[in-house]
Amino acid sequence: MTEKSLTESQAREASRANTALKLERQLCFALYSASSLFTRLYRPLLEPLGLTYPQYLVMLVLWERSPLTVSEIGAALGLDSATLTPLLKRLEAAGYVTRRRDATDERRVLVQPTERGVELKEQAKDVQKELLCRLPLPASELTALHETLGRLNRGMRNAGETES
Amino acid sequence: MTEKSLTESQAREASRANTALKLERQLCFALYSASSLFTRLYRPLLEPLGLTYPQYLVMLVLWERSPLTVSEIGAALGLDSATLTPLLKRLEAAGYVTRRRDATDERRVLVQPTERGVELKEQAKDVQKELLCRLPLPASELTALHETLGRLNRGMRNAGETES
DNA sequence: ACAAATTAAATCGTGCACGATTTAATCGTG
DNA sequence: CACGATTAAATCGTGCACGATTTAATTTGT
């Protein structure tokens, strides 16, 4: 390799790398903003139900299957007991869930929607309908986004487990 | 419309609506998880630099252009002074930025990387390279994701401004 | 059967996010 | 010029997120 070709090659290589790094920086902003804005879109609609966005996510999990232990909810959302315990206590205080020790294993706490918590599911559907109207993308794009995020998330979960 | 056809039509309609609502619920999880996992992937790499992820985002903004006022940083990231003021004070305490009142308008505070803060930019590039390796998607998919998120974010920003 | 290891939840400290309010500087209009 | 309106940042209170530690129940190895 001559001096010149080496320099050119290095320049091309550096340029490609810089493009990739720039894309990644843009992705930082895009992902952070998307998550914040999505939450912000939900907040005023959830407020009348007395739910914050993380509380809503927990209720979504519990509406699918219950009772669940704190750890099971945590596995579904990627949260630990330090975050969930106080959140669940607030949901309990609001009358939306019950928390009780599992009789067969006293270490576990079983969480389950109350009757009021189950009723909330129907009101939440109206919120979801309203939000869908406000989302500016066609369903096809939302599906594509969901799939891409799914691949990304699976990969990131692996990267997290496999790390040194 | 006969009883029967009405019922069938309604059933199809309800089914389509339920599919859309389910997609939206899945998107809630996917977006929330993606943002959390992305942050979690960055965290151990940023920790040696003494930066949290939000602090890193602020530095990314300041590396592009500075000095900026608190409001300008806030506009770039969708954050208000209640969040930024303490964060910037921590960055200042770490020696990465300076904060000073704008002489031409004493209401504003100008924020600017210190020499140390500028040096950090190079170390951050190594972090970005490392993270890119750990990301499980090809550049083409990352680009597509960035574009889709861009459309979504523009739309959500409008929806937020236009709301009742 | 029992001690050590493991597991589940709770607790503590720090930092981010945000609505609401406060303080201070600037601007606009009479 | 002056005074009310606006703007910028800071402050306060509440809730989420997470690393690290603690407490208590269960499991494992002998």
Coordinates of C-alpha atoms (C1' of nucleotides) in Angstrom, one line a residue:
Chain A
M1 CA 0.0 0.0 0.0
T2 CA 1.3 3.4 -0.9
E3 CA 1.1 6.4 1.4
K4 CA -1.7 7.9 -0.7
S5 CA -3.9 4.8 -1.0
L6 CA -3.6 4.2 2.6
T7 CA -4.7 7.7 3.4
E8 CA -7.6 7.5 1.0
S9 CA -8.6 4.1 2.4
Q10 CA -8.4 5.3 5.9
A11 CA -10.4 8.4 5.0
R12 CA -13.2 6.3 3.5
E13 CA -13.2 4.0 6.5
A14 CA -13.3 6.9 8.9
S15 CA -16.1 8.5 7.0
R16 CA -18.2 5.3 7.0
A17 CA -17.6 4.9 10.7
N18 CA -18.5 8.5 11.4
T19 CA -21.8 8.0 9.5
A20 CA -22.6 5.0 11.6
L21 CA -21.7 6.8 14.8
K22 CA -23.9 9.8 13.8
L23 CA -26.8 7.4 13.1
E24 CA -26.4 6.0 16.5
R25 CA -26.4 9.4 18.1
Q26 CA -29.5 10.3 16.2
L27 CA -31.1 7.1 17.4
C28 CA -30.4 8.0 21.0
F29 CA -32.4 11.2 20.6
A30 CA -35.1 9.5 18.5
L31 CA -35.7 6.7 20.9
Y32 CA -35.6 8.9 24.0
S33 CA -38.0 11.4 22.4
A34 CA -40.3 8.7 21.1
S35 CA -40.7 7.2 24.5
S36 CA -41.1 10.6 26.3
L37 CA -43.6 11.9 23.7
F38 CA -45.6 8.7 23.7
T39 CA -45.9 8.9 27.5
R40 CA -46.8 12.5 27.3
L41 CA -49.6 11.7 24.8
Y42 CA -51.0 9.2 27.2
R43 CA -50.6 11.2 30.4
P44 CA -53.6 13.6 30.0
L45 CA -55.8 10.6 29.0
L46 CA -54.7 8.5 31.9
E47 CA -55.0 11.3 34.4
P48 CA -58.8 11.1 34.7
L49 CA -58.4 7.4 35.5
G50 CA -55.9 8.2 38.3
L51 CA -53.1 6.3 36.6
T52 CA -49.6 7.3 35.7
Y53 CA -48.1 5.7 32.6
P54 CA -45.9 3.1 34.4
Q55 CA -49.0 2.2 36.5
Y56 CA -51.0 1.8 33.3
L57 CA -48.3 -0.6 32.0
V58 CA -48.6 -2.7 35.2
M59 CA -52.3 -2.8 34.8
L60 CA -52.0 -3.9 31.2
V61 CA -49.9 -6.8 32.4
L62 CA -52.3 -7.7 35.1
W63 CA -55.3 -7.5 32.8
E64 CA -53.7 -10.1 30.6
R65 CA -52.9 -12.6 33.5
S66 CA -53.3 -12.5 37.2
P67 CA -52.5 -13.0 40.0
L68 CA -48.8 -12.4 39.3
T69 CA -45.9 -12.1 41.7
V70 CA -43.9 -8.8 41.9
S71 CA -41.0 -10.6 40.1
E72 CA -43.3 -11.7 37.3
I73 CA -44.6 -8.2 36.7
G74 CA -41.0 -7.1 36.9
A75 CA -39.9 -9.6 34.3
A76 CA -42.7 -8.4 31.9
L77 CA -41.6 -4.7 32.2
G78 CA -37.9 -4.9 33.0
L79 CA -38.4 -3.4 36.5
D80 CA -37.2 -4.5 39.9
S81 CA -38.9 -4.6 43.3
A82 CA -37.3 -1.3 44.3
T83 CA -39.5 0.4 41.6
L84 CA -42.5 -1.9 41.7
T85 CA -43.1 -2.2 45.5
P86 CA -43.9 1.5 46.0
L87 CA -45.8 1.7 42.6
L88 CA -47.9 -1.3 43.6
K89 CA -48.6 0.1 47.0
R90 CA -50.0 3.2 45.3
L91 CA -52.1 1.1 43.0
E92 CA -53.3 -0.7 46.1
A93 CA -54.1 2.6 47.9
A94 CA -56.1 3.6 44.8
G95 CA -58.1 0.5 45.1
Y96 CA -57.0 -1.0 41.8
V97 CA -55.1 -4.1 43.0
T98 CA -54.7 -6.3 46.0
R99 CA -51.3 -7.5 47.3
R100 CA -51.1 -10.7 49.5
R101 CA -48.4 -13.1 50.4
D102 CA -48.5 -16.4 48.6
A103 CA -49.6 -19.0 51.1
T104 CA -47.4 -21.7 49.4
D105 CA -44.3 -19.5 49.4
E106 CA -44.3 -16.7 51.9
R107 CA -41.5 -14.9 50.1
R108 CA -43.8 -14.1 47.2
V109 CA -46.4 -11.4 47.0
L110 CA -49.3 -12.0 44.7
V111 CA -50.8 -9.0 42.9
Q112 CA -54.3 -9.0 41.4
P113 CA -56.7 -6.4 40.1
T114 CA -59.7 -5.6 42.3
E115 CA -63.2 -5.5 40.9
R116 CA -62.6 -1.8 40.4
G117 CA -59.3 -2.6 38.7
V118 CA -61.1 -4.9 36.3
E119 CA -63.7 -2.3 35.5
L120 CA -60.9 0.1 34.6
K121 CA -59.9 -2.1 31.7
E122 CA -63.0 -1.0 29.8
Q123 CA -62.3 2.7 30.4
A124 CA -58.8 2.1 29.3
K125 CA -60.1 0.9 25.9
D126 CA -61.6 4.3 25.3
V127 CA -58.2 5.8 26.1
Q128 CA -56.5 3.5 23.7
K129 CA -59.0 4.4 20.9
E130 CA -58.5 8.1 21.5
L131 CA -54.8 7.7 21.4
L132 CA -54.9 5.7 18.2
C133 CA -56.7 8.6 16.6
R134 CA -54.0 11.0 17.7
L135 CA -51.1 8.8 16.4
P136 CA -50.0 10.2 13.1
L137 CA -48.9 6.9 11.5
P138 CA -50.9 4.3 9.5
A139 CA -51.4 0.9 11.1
S140 CA -48.9 -0.6 8.6
E141 CA -46.1 1.6 9.9
L142 CA -47.1 0.9 13.4
T143 CA -46.8 -2.8 12.7
A144 CA -43.4 -2.3 11.1
L145 CA -42.3 -0.2 14.0
H146 CA -43.5 -2.9 16.5
E147 CA -41.6 -5.6 14.6
T148 CA -38.3 -3.6 14.3
L149 CA -38.5 -2.7 18.0
G150 CA -39.2 -6.3 18.8
R151 CA -36.0 -7.4 17.0
L152 CA -34.0 -4.6 18.7
N153 CA -35.3 -5.5 22.1
R154 CA -34.6 -9.2 21.8
G155 CA -31.1 -8.3 20.7
M156 CA -30.5 -5.9 23.5
R157 CA -31.8 -8.3 26.1
N158 CA -29.2 -10.8 24.8
A159 CA -26.5 -8.2 24.7
G160 CA -27.4 -7.3 28.3
E161 CA -27.2 -10.9 29.5
T162 CA -24.1 -11.8 27.6
E163 CA -22.0 -8.8 28.6
S164 CA -18.7 -9.2 30.3
Chain B
M1 CA -79.5 -4.3 6.6
T2 CA -80.7 -7.6 8.0
E3 CA -80.1 -8.6 11.6
K4 CA -77.6 -11.1 10.5
S5 CA -75.5 -9.0 8.2
L6 CA -75.5 -6.2 10.7
T7 CA -74.1 -8.5 13.3
E8 CA -71.5 -9.9 11.0
S9 CA -70.4 -6.4 9.9
Q10 CA -70.3 -5.3 13.5
A11 CA -68.2 -8.3 14.4
R12 CA -65.7 -7.7 11.6
E13 CA -65.5 -4.0 12.6
A14 CA -65.0 -4.9 16.3
S15 CA -62.4 -7.4 15.4
R16 CA -60.5 -4.9 13.3
A17 CA -60.7 -2.3 16.1
N18 CA -59.5 -4.9 18.6
T19 CA -56.5 -5.7 16.5
A20 CA -55.6 -2.1 16.3
L21 CA -55.9 -1.6 20.0
K22 CA -53.8 -4.7 20.6
L23 CA -51.1 -3.3 18.3
E24 CA -51.2 -0.1 20.3
R25 CA -50.8 -1.9 23.6
Q26 CA -47.9 -3.9 22.2
L27 CA -46.3 -0.6 21.0
C28 CA -46.5 0.7 24.6
F29 CA -44.4 -2.1 25.8
A30 CA -42.1 -2.2 22.8
L31 CA -41.3 1.5 23.0
Y32 CA -41.0 1.6 26.7
S33 CA -38.7 -1.4 26.7
A34 CA -36.6 -0.2 23.8
S35 CA -35.9 3.1 25.5
S36 CA -35.1 1.4 28.9
L37 CA -32.9 -1.3 27.3
F38 CA -31.1 1.2 25.2
T39 CA -30.3 3.3 28.3
R40 CA -29.3 0.2 30.1
L41 CA -26.9 -0.8 27.3
Y42 CA -25.3 2.7 27.6
R43 CA -25.2 2.9 31.3
P44 CA -22.1 0.7 32.1
L45 CA -20.2 2.3 29.2
L46 CA -21.0 5.9 30.4
E47 CA -20.3 5.1 34.0
P48 CA -16.5 5.3 33.7
L49 CA -17.0 8.8 32.2
G50 CA -19.1 9.8 35.2
L51 CA -22.1 10.5 33.0
T52 CA -25.7 9.3 33.3
Y53 CA -27.6 8.8 30.1
P54 CA -29.6 12.0 30.3
Q55 CA -26.3 13.9 31.1
Y56 CA -24.8 12.2 28.0
L57 CA -27.7 13.5 25.9
V58 CA -27.1 17.0 27.2
M59 CA -23.4 16.7 26.3
L60 CA -24.3 15.5 22.8
V61 CA -26.4 18.6 22.3
L62 CA -23.7 20.9 23.7
W63 CA -21.0 19.2 21.6
E64 CA -23.0 20.1 18.5
R65 CA -23.5 23.8 19.4
S66 CA -22.6 25.9 22.4
P67 CA -23.1 28.0 24.3
L68 CA -26.8 27.3 24.7
T69 CA -29.4 28.6 27.2
V70 CA -31.2 26.2 29.5
S71 CA -34.3 26.6 27.4
E72 CA -32.5 25.8 24.1
I73 CA -31.1 22.6 25.6
G74 CA -34.6 21.9 26.9
A75 CA -36.1 22.4 23.4
A76 CA -33.6 19.9 22.0
L77 CA -34.5 17.2 24.5
G78 CA -38.1 18.0 25.5
L79 CA -37.1 18.8 29.1
D80 CA -37.9 21.8 31.3
S81 CA -35.8 23.8 33.7
A82 CA -37.1 21.8 36.6
T83 CA -35.2 18.8 35.2
L84 CA -32.3 20.6 33.6
T85 CA -31.2 22.9 36.3
P86 CA -30.2 20.2 38.8
L87 CA -28.8 18.1 36.0
L88 CA -26.6 21.0 34.7
K89 CA -25.5 21.8 38.3
R90 CA -24.2 18.2 38.5
L91 CA -22.5 18.5 35.2
E92 CA -20.9 21.7 36.4
A93 CA -19.9 20.1 39.7
A94 CA -18.3 17.3 37.6
G95 CA -16.3 20.0 35.7
Y96 CA -17.9 19.2 32.3
V97 CA -19.8 22.5 31.8
T98 CA -19.9 26.1 32.9
R99 CA -23.1 28.0 33.6
R100 CA -23.1 31.8 33.5
R101 CA -25.8 34.5 33.2
D102 CA -26.1 36.0 29.7
A103 CA -24.8 39.6 30.1
T104 CA -27.2 40.8 27.4
D105 CA -30.2 39.2 29.1
E106 CA -29.7 38.4 32.7
R107 CA -32.7 36.0 32.7
R108 CA -30.8 33.5 30.6
V109 CA -28.1 31.1 31.7
L110 CA -25.5 30.1 29.1
V111 CA -24.2 26.6 29.3
Q112 CA -21.0 25.6 27.6
P113 CA -18.6 22.6 27.9
T114 CA -15.4 23.2 29.7
E115 CA -12.1 22.0 28.2
R116 CA -12.6 18.8 30.1
G117 CA -16.1 18.6 28.7
V118 CA -14.7 18.9 25.1
E119 CA -12.1 16.3 25.7
L120 CA -14.9 14.0 26.8
K121 CA -16.3 14.1 23.3
E122 CA -13.5 11.9 22.1
Q123 CA -13.9 9.3 24.8
A124 CA -17.6 9.3 24.0
K125 CA -16.8 8.2 20.5
D126 CA -15.3 5.0 21.8
V127 CA -18.4 4.4 23.8
Q128 CA -20.5 4.9 20.7
K129 CA -18.3 2.5 18.7
E130 CA -18.6 -0.2 21.4
L131 CA -22.3 0.3 21.6
L132 CA -22.7 0.0 17.9
C133 CA -21.0 -3.4 18.1
R134 CA -23.4 -4.6 20.7
L135 CA -26.5 -3.4 18.8
P136 CA -28.0 -6.5 17.1
L137 CA -29.4 -4.8 14.0
P138 CA -27.8 -4.0 10.7
A139 CA -27.2 -0.3 9.8
S140 CA -30.1 -0.5 7.2
E141 CA -32.6 -1.4 9.9
L142 CA -31.2 1.2 12.3
T143 CA -31.7 3.8 9.5
A144 CA -35.3 2.6 8.9
L145 CA -36.0 2.7 12.6
H146 CA -34.6 6.2 12.8
E147 CA -36.8 7.4 10.0
T148 CA -39.9 5.8 11.3
L149 CA -39.3 7.2 14.8
G150 CA -38.7 10.6 13.2
R151 CA -42.1 10.5 11.5
L152 CA -43.7 9.3 14.7
N153 CA -42.0 12.0 16.8
R154 CA -43.0 14.8 14.4
G155 CA -46.5 13.6 14.5
M156 CA -46.6 13.3 18.3
R157 CA -45.1 16.8 18.7
N158 CA -48.0 18.2 16.5
A159 CA -50.6 16.1 18.4
G160 CA -49.3 17.5 21.6
E161 CA -49.4 21.2 20.5
T162 CA -52.8 20.8 18.8
E163 CA -54.5 19.2 21.7
S164 CA -57.7 20.6 23.2
Chain C
dA1 C1' -32.1 -32.4 60.2
dC2 C1' -29.5 -28.6 59.6
dA3 C1' -26.3 -25.0 58.1
dA4 C1' -25.1 -22.5 53.9
dA5 C1' -26.7 -20.8 49.6
dT6 C1' -30.3 -19.0 47.1
dT7 C1' -34.5 -16.5 46.2
dA8 C1' -38.3 -12.7 46.9
dA9 C1' -39.5 -8.5 48.4
dA10 C1' -38.6 -4.4 50.8
dT11 C1' -35.7 -0.5 51.9
dC12 C1' -32.3 3.3 51.2
dG13 C1' -30.0 6.8 48.6
dT14 C1' -29.4 9.3 44.3
dG15 C1' -30.9 11.0 40.0
dC16 C1' -34.5 11.9 36.3
dA17 C1' -39.3 13.8 35.0
dC18 C1' -42.9 17.0 35.4
dG19 C1' -46.9 20.0 37.2
dA20 C1' -47.2 24.0 39.8
dT21 C1' -45.4 28.0 41.8
dT22 C1' -41.9 31.6 42.7
dT23 C1' -38.4 35.1 41.6
dA24 C1' -36.3 38.1 38.7
dA25 C1' -35.4 40.4 34.2
dT26 C1' -37.2 42.2 30.0
dC27 C1' -40.7 43.9 26.9
dG28 C1' -44.8 46.5 25.4
dT29 C1' -48.1 50.0 25.7
dG30 C1' -50.1 54.0 27.4
Chain D
dC1 C1' -41.3 56.9 32.1
dA2 C1' -44.0 53.3 34.3
dC3 C1' -46.5 49.5 35.2
dG4 C1' -48.7 45.3 33.7
dA5 C1' -47.6 41.2 30.8
dT6 C1' -44.3 38.1 29.4
dT7 C1' -40.2 35.3 29.6
dA8 C1' -36.3 32.5 31.8
dA9 C1' -34.7 30.0 35.4
dA10 C1' -35.0 28.1 39.9
dT11 C1' -37.6 25.8 43.4
dC12 C1' -41.0 22.4 45.5
dG13 C1' -43.5 18.1 45.8
dT14 C1' -44.6 13.6 43.9
dG15 C1' -43.5 9.6 41.4
dC16 C1' -40.4 6.6 38.5
dA17 C1' -35.7 4.1 37.9
dC18 C1' -31.9 1.7 39.7
dG19 C1' -27.6 0.1 42.4
dA20 C1' -26.8 -1.7 46.8
dT21 C1' -28.2 -3.6 51.0
dT22 C1' -31.4 -5.9 54.2
dT23 C1' -34.8 -9.2 55.9
dA24 C1' -37.1 -13.3 55.7
dA25 C1' -38.5 -17.8 53.5
dT26 C1' -37.1 -21.7 50.9
dT27 C1' -33.9 -24.9 48.8
dT28 C1' -29.6 -27.5 48.6
dG29 C1' -25.9 -30.4 50.1
dT30 C1' -24.3 -33.3 53.5

